[in-house]
mmCIF file of C-alpha atoms in Angstrom:
data_model
loop_
_atom_site.group_PDB
_atom_site.id
_atom_site.type_symbol
_atom_site.label_atom_id
_atom_site.label_comp_id
_atom_site.label_asym_id
_atom_site.label_seq_id
_atom_site.Cartn_x
_atom_site.Cartn_y
_atom_site.Cartn_z
ATOM 1 C CA UNK A 25 15.139 -24.836 -3.447
ATOM 2 C CA UNK A 26 11.901 -24.651 -5.439
ATOM 3 C CA UNK A 27 11.489 -21.402 -7.358
ATOM 4 C CA UNK A 28 7.730 -20.918 -7.373
ATOM 5 C CA UNK A 29 7.607 -18.098 -9.919
ATOM 6 C CA UNK A 30 9.935 -19.456 -12.575
ATOM 7 C CA UNK A 31 8.996 -18.071 -15.984
ATOM 8 C CA UNK A 32 6.694 -15.357 -14.639
ATOM 9 C CA UNK A 33 7.054 -11.646 -15.381
ATOM 10 C CA UNK A 34 6.461 -9.179 -12.562
ATOM 11 C CA UNK A 35 6.154 -5.408 -12.350
ATOM 12 C CA UNK A 36 6.671 -3.704 -8.995
ATOM 13 C CA UNK A 37 5.858 -0.016 -8.744
ATOM 14 C CA UNK A 38 7.620 1.997 -6.073
ATOM 15 C CA UNK A 39 10.461 -0.518 -6.011
ATOM 16 C CA UNK A 40 13.381 1.887 -5.883
ATOM 17 C CA UNK A 41 13.629 1.476 -2.135
ATOM 18 C CA UNK A 42 11.959 0.160 0.978
ATOM 19 C CA UNK A 43 9.099 -2.306 0.763
ATOM 20 C CA UNK A 44 8.903 -2.254 -3.033
ATOM 21 C CA UNK A 45 12.621 -2.942 -3.357
ATOM 22 C CA UNK A 46 12.386 -5.926 -1.014
ATOM 23 C CA UNK A 47 9.387 -7.326 -2.902
ATOM 24 C CA UNK A 48 11.099 -6.968 -6.282
ATOM 25 C CA UNK A 49 14.166 -8.799 -4.994
ATOM 26 C CA UNK A 50 12.063 -11.578 -3.466
ATOM 27 C CA UNK A 51 10.054 -12.132 -6.652
ATOM 28 C CA UNK A 52 13.313 -12.384 -8.587
ATOM 29 C CA UNK A 53 14.661 -14.918 -6.091
ATOM 30 C CA UNK A 54 11.561 -17.011 -6.796
ATOM 31 C CA UNK A 55 12.390 -16.987 -10.508
ATOM 32 C CA UNK A 56 10.361 -14.068 -11.864
ATOM 33 C CA UNK A 57 11.780 -11.579 -14.334
ATOM 34 C CA UNK A 58 11.136 -8.175 -12.788
ATOM 35 C CA UNK A 59 10.515 -4.658 -14.030
ATOM 36 C CA UNK A 60 11.415 -2.236 -11.264
ATOM 37 C CA UNK A 61 9.921 1.232 -11.134
ATOM 38 C CA UNK A 62 9.880 4.605 -9.511
ATOM 39 C CA UNK A 63 9.235 8.111 -10.799
ATOM 40 C CA UNK A 64 12.746 9.304 -11.555
ATOM 41 C CA UNK A 65 16.423 8.438 -11.001
ATOM 42 C CA UNK A 66 17.856 9.075 -7.568
ATOM 43 C CA UNK A 67 16.656 8.435 -4.036
ATOM 44 C CA UNK A 68 13.862 10.596 -2.729
ATOM 45 C CA UNK A 69 14.504 12.909 0.186
ATOM 46 C CA UNK A 70 12.534 13.377 3.366
ATOM 47 C CA UNK A 71 8.934 14.409 2.813
ATOM 48 C CA UNK A 72 7.815 15.879 6.120
ATOM 49 C CA UNK A 73 11.206 16.866 7.511
ATOM 50 C CA UNK A 74 11.773 20.214 5.855
ATOM 51 C CA UNK A 75 15.142 21.959 6.407
ATOM 52 C CA UNK A 76 13.425 24.108 9.026
ATOM 53 C CA UNK A 77 12.206 21.062 10.922
ATOM 54 C CA UNK A 78 15.536 19.253 10.563
ATOM 55 C CA UNK A 79 17.179 22.217 12.285
ATOM 56 C CA UNK A 80 15.047 21.504 15.363
ATOM 57 C CA UNK A 81 16.637 18.077 15.811
ATOM 58 C CA UNK A 82 19.828 17.524 17.747
ATOM 59 C CA UNK A 83 23.020 16.988 15.770
ATOM 60 C CA UNK A 84 22.963 13.325 16.742
ATOM 61 C CA UNK A 85 19.389 12.983 15.482
ATOM 62 C CA UNK A 86 20.195 14.746 12.192
ATOM 63 C CA UNK A 87 23.159 12.445 11.621
ATOM 64 C CA UNK A 88 20.983 9.414 12.344
ATOM 65 C CA UNK A 89 18.346 10.573 9.854
ATOM 66 C CA UNK A 90 21.001 11.093 7.176
ATOM 67 C CA UNK A 91 22.520 7.648 7.742
ATOM 68 C CA UNK A 92 19.160 5.878 7.736
ATOM 69 C CA UNK A 93 17.942 7.660 4.612
ATOM 70 C CA UNK A 94 21.131 6.722 2.791
ATOM 71 C CA UNK A 95 20.909 3.128 3.988
ATOM 72 C CA UNK A 96 17.344 2.710 2.778
ATOM 73 C CA UNK A 97 17.757 4.832 -0.366
ATOM 74 C CA UNK A 98 17.912 3.809 -3.998
ATOM 75 C CA UNK A 99 15.955 3.900 -7.224
ATOM 76 C CA UNK A 100 14.575 1.529 -9.839
ATOM 77 C CA UNK A 101 17.943 1.113 -11.549
ATOM 78 C CA UNK A 102 19.845 0.342 -8.346
ATOM 79 C CA UNK A 103 17.212 -2.262 -7.461
ATOM 80 C CA UNK A 104 17.388 -3.816 -10.928
ATOM 81 C CA UNK A 105 21.177 -3.885 -10.743
ATOM 82 C CA UNK A 106 21.030 -5.587 -7.341
ATOM 83 C CA UNK A 107 18.761 -8.274 -8.803
ATOM 84 C CA UNK A 108 21.043 -8.796 -11.802
ATOM 85 C CA UNK A 109 24.101 -9.077 -9.564
ATOM 86 C CA UNK A 110 22.311 -11.859 -7.712
ATOM 87 C CA UNK A 111 21.735 -13.735 -10.948
ATOM 88 C CA UNK A 112 18.177 -12.600 -11.609
ATOM 89 C CA UNK A 113 16.529 -10.869 -14.548
ATOM 90 C CA UNK A 114 15.481 -7.240 -14.150
ATOM 91 C CA UNK A 115 15.122 -3.989 -16.030
ATOM 92 C CA UNK A 116 14.246 -0.579 -14.658
ATOM 93 C CA UNK A 117 11.553 1.759 -15.914
ATOM 94 C CA UNK A 118 11.318 5.293 -14.598
ATOM 95 C CA UNK A 119 7.683 6.305 -14.973
ATOM 96 C CA UNK A 120 5.211 8.327 -12.937
ATOM 97 C CA UNK A 121 2.144 6.120 -12.624
ATOM 98 C CA UNK A 122 -0.071 9.103 -11.861
ATOM 99 C CA UNK A 123 0.136 9.694 -15.620
ATOM 100 C CA UNK A 124 -2.015 7.191 -17.513
ATOM 101 C CA UNK A 125 0.251 7.068 -20.578
ATOM 102 C CA UNK A 126 3.387 6.733 -18.454
ATOM 103 C CA UNK A 127 1.786 3.792 -16.649
ATOM 104 C CA UNK A 128 1.132 2.265 -20.058
ATOM 105 C CA UNK A 129 4.801 2.607 -20.969
ATOM 106 C CA UNK A 130 5.697 0.784 -17.755
ATOM 107 C CA UNK A 131 3.513 -2.170 -18.684
ATOM 108 C CA UNK A 132 4.866 -2.188 -22.236
ATOM 109 C CA UNK A 133 8.400 -2.292 -20.849
ATOM 110 C CA UNK A 134 7.607 -5.694 -19.357
ATOM 111 C CA UNK A 135 6.066 -6.893 -22.615
ATOM 112 C CA UNK A 136 9.029 -5.744 -24.686
ATOM 113 C CA UNK A 137 11.716 -6.945 -22.276
ATOM 114 C CA UNK A 138 10.237 -10.241 -21.110
ATOM 115 C CA UNK A 139 7.270 -11.043 -23.331
ATOM 116 C CA UNK A 140 4.294 -10.252 -21.118
ATOM 117 C CA UNK A 141 2.871 -9.372 -17.725
ATOM 118 C CA UNK A 142 1.908 -12.002 -15.157
ATOM 119 C CA UNK A 143 2.244 -10.191 -11.847
ATOM 120 C CA UNK A 144 1.581 -6.574 -10.912
ATOM 121 C CA UNK A 145 2.508 -5.362 -7.442
ATOM 122 C CA UNK A 146 1.639 -1.737 -6.717
ATOM 123 C CA UNK A 147 3.658 -0.329 -3.838
ATOM 124 C CA UNK A 148 4.111 3.289 -4.937
ATOM 125 C CA UNK A 149 2.584 5.757 -2.543
ATOM 126 C CA UNK A 150 2.485 9.295 -1.252
ATOM 127 C CA UNK A 151 1.340 10.770 2.019
ATOM 128 C CA UNK A 152 1.032 13.964 3.948
ATOM 129 C CA UNK A 153 -0.954 14.962 6.941
ATOM 130 C CA UNK A 154 -3.092 17.819 8.078
ATOM 131 C CA UNK A 155 -6.047 18.528 10.325
ATOM 132 C CA UNK A 156 -8.994 18.082 7.999
ATOM 133 C CA UNK A 157 -10.223 21.640 8.475
ATOM 134 C CA UNK A 158 -6.841 22.879 7.190
ATOM 135 C CA UNK A 159 -6.318 20.295 4.440
ATOM 136 C CA UNK A 160 -5.687 21.709 0.986
ATOM 137 C CA UNK A 161 -7.140 20.236 -2.201
ATOM 138 C CA UNK A 162 -3.545 19.964 -3.435
ATOM 139 C CA UNK A 163 -2.591 17.629 -0.589
ATOM 140 C CA UNK A 164 -5.663 15.475 -1.137
ATOM 141 C CA UNK A 165 -4.922 15.212 -4.866
ATOM 142 C CA UNK A 166 -1.222 14.509 -4.275
ATOM 143 C CA UNK A 167 -2.007 11.410 -2.231
ATOM 144 C CA UNK A 168 -4.954 10.082 -4.231
ATOM 145 C CA UNK A 169 -3.100 10.670 -7.512
ATOM 146 C CA UNK A 170 -0.816 7.735 -6.646
ATOM 147 C CA UNK A 171 -3.259 5.730 -4.597
ATOM 148 C CA UNK A 172 -5.886 5.577 -6.151
ATOM 149 C CA UNK A 173 -5.391 6.930 -9.680
ATOM 150 C CA UNK A 174 -1.960 5.411 -10.243
ATOM 151 C CA UNK A 175 -3.105 1.946 -9.216
ATOM 152 C CA UNK A 176 -6.068 2.206 -11.570
ATOM 153 C CA UNK A 177 -3.707 3.216 -14.384
ATOM 154 C CA UNK A 178 -1.331 0.275 -13.968
ATOM 155 C CA UNK A 179 -4.136 -2.238 -13.455
ATOM 156 C CA UNK A 180 -6.008 -0.923 -16.466
ATOM 157 C CA UNK A 181 -2.974 -1.416 -18.712
ATOM 158 C CA UNK A 182 -1.968 -4.785 -17.224
ATOM 159 C CA UNK A 183 -5.312 -6.598 -17.104
ATOM 160 C CA UNK A 184 -5.716 -7.035 -20.901
ATOM 161 C CA UNK A 185 -2.361 -8.846 -21.014
ATOM 162 C CA UNK A 186 -3.422 -11.077 -18.126
ATOM 163 C CA UNK A 187 -6.749 -11.848 -19.788
ATOM 164 C CA UNK A 188 -4.922 -12.848 -22.943
ATOM 165 C CA UNK A 189 -2.833 -15.333 -20.950
ATOM 166 C CA UNK A 190 -5.696 -16.464 -18.739
ATOM 167 C CA UNK A 191 -3.500 -15.929 -15.687
ATOM 168 C CA UNK A 192 -2.573 -12.972 -13.529
ATOM 169 C CA UNK A 193 -1.827 -11.791 -10.028
ATOM 170 C CA UNK A 194 -2.522 -8.246 -8.827
ATOM 171 C CA UNK A 195 -1.331 -7.145 -5.402
ATOM 172 C CA UNK A 196 -2.052 -3.613 -4.242
ATOM 173 C CA UNK A 197 -0.439 -2.065 -1.201
ATOM 174 C CA UNK A 198 -2.907 -0.488 1.178
ATOM 175 C CA UNK A 199 -2.554 0.546 4.806
ATOM 176 C CA UNK A 200 -4.490 0.053 7.996
ATOM 177 C CA UNK A 201 -5.601 3.600 7.130
ATOM 178 C CA UNK A 202 -8.229 1.985 4.891
ATOM 179 C CA UNK A 203 -10.223 1.566 8.102
ATOM 180 C CA UNK A 204 -10.348 5.343 8.410
ATOM 181 C CA UNK A 205 -8.799 5.519 11.865
ATOM 182 C CA UNK A 206 -5.460 7.233 11.272
ATOM 183 C CA UNK A 207 -5.330 10.640 12.919
ATOM 184 C CA UNK A 208 -4.837 13.697 10.652
ATOM 185 C CA UNK A 209 -4.587 11.496 7.565
ATOM 186 C CA UNK A 210 -8.047 11.828 6.001
ATOM 187 C CA UNK A 211 -6.579 11.948 2.502
ATOM 188 C CA UNK A 212 -4.488 8.824 3.142
ATOM 189 C CA UNK A 213 -7.455 7.010 4.673
ATOM 190 C CA UNK A 214 -9.588 7.844 1.637
ATOM 191 C CA UNK A 215 -6.872 6.762 -0.805
ATOM 192 C CA UNK A 216 -6.252 3.419 0.881
ATOM 193 C CA UNK A 217 -9.937 2.648 1.283
ATOM 194 C CA UNK A 218 -10.242 3.317 -2.435
ATOM 195 C CA UNK A 219 -7.422 0.869 -3.136
ATOM 196 C CA UNK A 220 -9.289 -1.837 -1.223
ATOM 197 C CA UNK A 221 -12.498 -1.106 -3.125
ATOM 198 C CA UNK A 222 -10.709 -1.165 -6.477
ATOM 199 C CA UNK A 223 -8.947 -4.429 -5.662
ATOM 200 C CA UNK A 224 -12.101 -6.199 -4.514
ATOM 201 C CA UNK A 225 -13.895 -5.003 -7.659
ATOM 202 C CA UNK A 226 -11.151 -6.509 -9.836
ATOM 203 C CA UNK A 227 -11.336 -9.772 -7.902
ATOM 204 C CA UNK A 228 -15.070 -10.043 -8.488
ATOM 205 C CA UNK A 229 -15.018 -8.942 -12.126
ATOM 206 C CA UNK A 230 -12.306 -11.370 -13.207
ATOM 207 C CA UNK A 231 -13.170 -14.318 -10.978
ATOM 208 C CA UNK A 232 -12.933 -17.538 -12.956
ATOM 209 C CA UNK A 233 -10.599 -16.041 -15.551
ATOM 210 C CA UNK A 234 -7.326 -16.945 -13.854
ATOM 211 C CA UNK A 235 -6.742 -13.502 -12.363
ATOM 212 C CA UNK A 236 -6.688 -12.770 -8.642
ATOM 213 C CA UNK A 237 -6.440 -9.412 -6.889
ATOM 214 C CA UNK A 238 -5.554 -8.905 -3.233
ATOM 215 C CA UNK A 239 -4.355 -6.159 -0.898
ATOM 216 C CA UNK A 240 -1.631 -6.112 1.715
ATOM 217 C CA UNK A 241 -1.180 -3.653 4.561
ATOM 218 C CA UNK A 242 2.503 -3.673 5.571
ATOM 219 C CA UNK A 243 4.363 -2.623 8.689
ATOM 220 C CA UNK A 244 8.109 -2.219 8.254
ATOM 221 C CA UNK A 245 11.059 0.052 8.802
ATOM 222 C CA UNK A 246 11.183 2.404 5.813
ATOM 223 C CA UNK A 247 12.295 5.910 4.890
ATOM 224 C CA UNK A 248 8.732 7.177 5.244
ATOM 225 C CA UNK A 249 8.418 5.741 8.743
ATOM 226 C CA UNK A 250 11.744 7.302 9.749
ATOM 227 C CA UNK A 251 10.573 10.607 8.296
ATOM 228 C CA UNK A 252 7.384 10.547 10.355
ATOM 229 C CA UNK A 253 9.066 9.458 13.581
ATOM 230 C CA UNK A 254 11.545 12.311 13.452
ATOM 231 C CA UNK A 255 8.872 14.795 12.389
ATOM 232 C CA UNK A 256 7.061 14.068 15.632
ATOM 233 C CA UNK A 257 10.164 15.193 17.503
ATOM 234 C CA UNK A 258 9.891 18.656 15.950
ATOM 235 C CA UNK A 259 6.305 19.488 16.926
ATOM 236 C CA UNK A 260 4.284 19.831 20.095
ATOM 237 C CA UNK A 261 2.781 16.662 21.540
ATOM 238 C CA UNK A 262 -0.742 17.675 20.494
ATOM 239 C CA UNK A 263 0.395 17.894 16.860
ATOM 240 C CA UNK A 264 2.193 14.552 16.683
ATOM 241 C CA UNK A 265 1.097 12.120 14.007
ATOM 242 C CA UNK A 266 2.333 8.742 15.239
ATOM 243 C CA UNK A 267 1.832 9.255 18.963
ATOM 244 C CA UNK A 268 -0.525 6.991 20.903
ATOM 245 C CA UNK A 269 -1.292 8.270 24.408
ATOM 246 C CA UNK A 270 1.553 10.744 23.972
ATOM 247 C CA UNK A 271 4.156 8.085 23.112
ATOM 248 C CA UNK A 272 5.675 7.863 19.633
ATOM 249 C CA UNK A 273 6.657 4.273 18.642
ATOM 250 C CA UNK A 274 10.282 3.805 17.622
ATOM 251 C CA UNK A 275 10.821 2.913 13.991
ATOM 252 C CA UNK A 276 14.027 1.041 14.740
ATOM 253 C CA UNK A 277 11.925 -1.622 16.467
ATOM 254 C CA UNK A 278 9.943 -2.225 13.270
ATOM 255 C CA UNK A 279 10.794 -5.317 11.192
ATOM 256 C CA UNK A 280 12.808 -4.899 7.984
ATOM 257 C CA UNK A 281 10.881 -4.890 4.690
ATOM 258 C CA UNK A 282 12.360 -8.246 3.694
ATOM 259 C CA UNK A 283 10.232 -9.973 6.333
ATOM 260 C CA UNK A 284 7.071 -8.995 4.453
ATOM 261 C CA UNK A 285 7.951 -10.712 1.219
ATOM 262 C CA UNK A 286 7.077 -14.409 1.754
ATOM 263 C CA UNK A 287 3.337 -13.646 1.821
ATOM 264 C CA UNK A 288 3.601 -11.498 -1.303
ATOM 265 C CA UNK A 289 5.418 -14.262 -3.166
ATOM 266 C CA UNK A 290 2.924 -16.868 -1.945
ATOM 267 C CA UNK A 291 -0.041 -14.843 -3.212
ATOM 268 C CA UNK A 292 1.597 -14.801 -6.651
ATOM 269 C CA UNK A 293 1.779 -18.598 -6.887
ATOM 270 C CA UNK A 294 -0.666 -21.145 -8.256
ATOM 271 C CA UNK A 295 -1.079 -22.412 -4.688
ATOM 272 C CA UNK A 296 -2.932 -19.181 -3.841
ATOM 273 C CA UNK A 297 -5.321 -19.333 -6.793
ATOM 274 C CA UNK A 298 -8.394 -19.383 -4.550
ATOM 275 C CA UNK A 299 -7.278 -16.359 -2.496
ATOM 276 C CA UNK A 300 -9.066 -13.417 -4.067
ATOM 277 C CA UNK A 301 -10.356 -10.022 -2.982
ATOM 278 C CA UNK A 302 -8.738 -10.251 0.442
ATOM 279 C CA UNK A 303 -6.852 -7.767 2.609
ATOM 280 C CA UNK A 304 -3.845 -8.980 4.592
ATOM 281 C CA UNK A 305 -1.914 -7.285 7.373
ATOM 282 C CA UNK A 306 1.765 -8.204 7.476
ATOM 283 C CA UNK A 307 4.654 -7.212 9.692
ATOM 284 C CA UNK A 308 7.600 -9.310 10.774
ATOM 285 C CA UNK A 309 6.449 -12.703 12.034
ATOM 286 C CA UNK A 310 2.769 -11.711 12.044
ATOM 287 C CA UNK A 311 0.367 -12.214 9.149
ATOM 288 C CA UNK A 312 -3.268 -11.258 9.563
ATOM 289 C CA UNK A 313 -6.362 -11.575 7.381
ATOM 290 C CA UNK A 314 -9.080 -8.938 7.641
ATOM 291 C CA UNK A 315 -12.674 -10.107 7.759
ATOM 292 C CA UNK A 316 -15.063 -9.181 4.985
ATOM 293 C CA UNK A 317 -17.459 -6.335 5.868
ATOM 294 C CA UNK A 318 -20.880 -7.669 6.739
ATOM 295 C CA UNK A 319 -24.193 -6.491 8.156
ATOM 296 C CA UNK A 320 -24.134 -7.263 11.878
ATOM 297 C CA UNK A 321 -27.671 -6.205 12.739
ATOM 298 C CA UNK A 322 -30.840 -5.646 10.754
ATOM 299 C CA UNK A 323 -34.395 -4.722 11.727
ATOM 300 C CA UNK A 324 -37.317 -5.222 9.378
ATOM 301 C CA UNK A 325 -40.949 -4.210 9.108
ATOM 302 C CA UNK A 326 -43.686 -5.960 7.208
ATOM 303 C CA UNK A 327 -43.583 -5.600 3.396
ATOM 304 C CA UNK A 328 -44.923 -2.231 2.341
ATOM 305 C CA UNK A 329 -44.432 -0.617 5.753
ATOM 306 C CA UNK A 330 -41.845 2.114 6.288
ATOM 307 C CA UNK A 331 -39.868 3.291 9.267
ATOM 308 C CA UNK A 332 -40.614 6.754 10.617
ATOM 309 C CA UNK A 333 -38.181 9.176 12.210
ATOM 310 C CA UNK A 334 -40.199 9.074 15.436
ATOM 311 C CA UNK A 335 -39.982 5.282 15.620
ATOM 312 C CA UNK A 336 -36.222 5.364 15.172
ATOM 313 C CA UNK A 337 -35.759 8.158 17.710
ATOM 314 C CA UNK A 338 -37.556 6.096 20.342
ATOM 315 C CA UNK A 339 -36.495 2.558 19.456
ATOM 316 C CA UNK A 340 -33.190 2.516 17.526
ATOM 317 C CA UNK A 341 -31.085 2.071 20.671
ATOM 318 C CA UNK A 342 -33.081 -0.953 21.752
ATOM 319 C CA UNK A 343 -33.164 -2.626 18.339
ATOM 320 C CA UNK A 344 -30.736 -1.648 15.595
ATOM 321 C CA UNK A 345 -28.027 -0.295 17.900
ATOM 322 C CA UNK A 346 -27.962 -3.010 20.554
ATOM 323 C CA UNK A 347 -24.313 -3.561 21.497
ATOM 324 C CA UNK A 348 -23.242 -0.781 19.133
ATOM 325 C CA UNK A 349 -19.793 0.831 19.428
ATOM 326 C CA UNK A 350 -18.744 3.735 17.229
ATOM 327 C CA UNK A 351 -15.301 3.795 15.626
ATOM 328 C CA UNK A 352 -14.217 6.721 17.795
ATOM 329 C CA UNK A 353 -14.704 4.842 21.068
ATOM 330 C CA UNK A 354 -11.400 3.055 20.538
ATOM 331 C CA UNK A 355 -9.490 6.325 20.258
ATOM 332 C CA UNK A 356 -10.586 8.290 23.321
#
């Protein structure tokens, strides 16, 4: 079997478990030496399921949550050890990428252990949810500190090494939330939209210098998804986060994280050198490519003339807004 990333060095943030863990293992299988990363040793616990909310679940549901969290748990060292046991090269680095200097130490770990940085995959994330009118500044900062600040930190430290080599691949994890249509997740929507903007800016700035930057929006069975699904069982229907038309999708029908990894590995190869500044949606057997934003309608006046409020009040619907649909029409 061809190993498409032989000799490359990859860093994967948030690779102690879940999607990041699967990506780190897949990159190693393709020949890359990998630096795994999460904030601290030990698997993280549930985020939304507080002890009070857990008590509202049935005993069977609590046991299921415990089993699933243990099954999908781990940290950077356990991921690195798994890679080494499979014959790959990996070292772990516990570092909180929300800290600029800590992110720098993560990048330097790759340089010291394997001689450089070729691939950076940012998967680390945080989330919470709240009606916007009740959202605290602390919650907003908690989420954007990882996405977006943390991704800026790692990219900022990695790009000089990639420029020196004249080759690099940056892959940043976003979410369909970048479209702004996830209910009670304004902070998460803002963070993921920022990730897309940052990634596209890197793609444009370093075009022609051997560096590409792309985003991926994954759908998979993870600890976070399990956390959210069971949270919805502890609140009234009107307060559910994942529900669509009152029905909460089952996480156990979601594909495993390993099914996301072929696209990630492909985007890190020379074969994908022309793919730059794009956003992909991936889940199981489905891979999607988002279109680039574009102006779909434009009305113009003669040079030097200006639109008036009165003109727009009386004519916008018949000109600029012909065929217009607002984003909220899909969610009523």
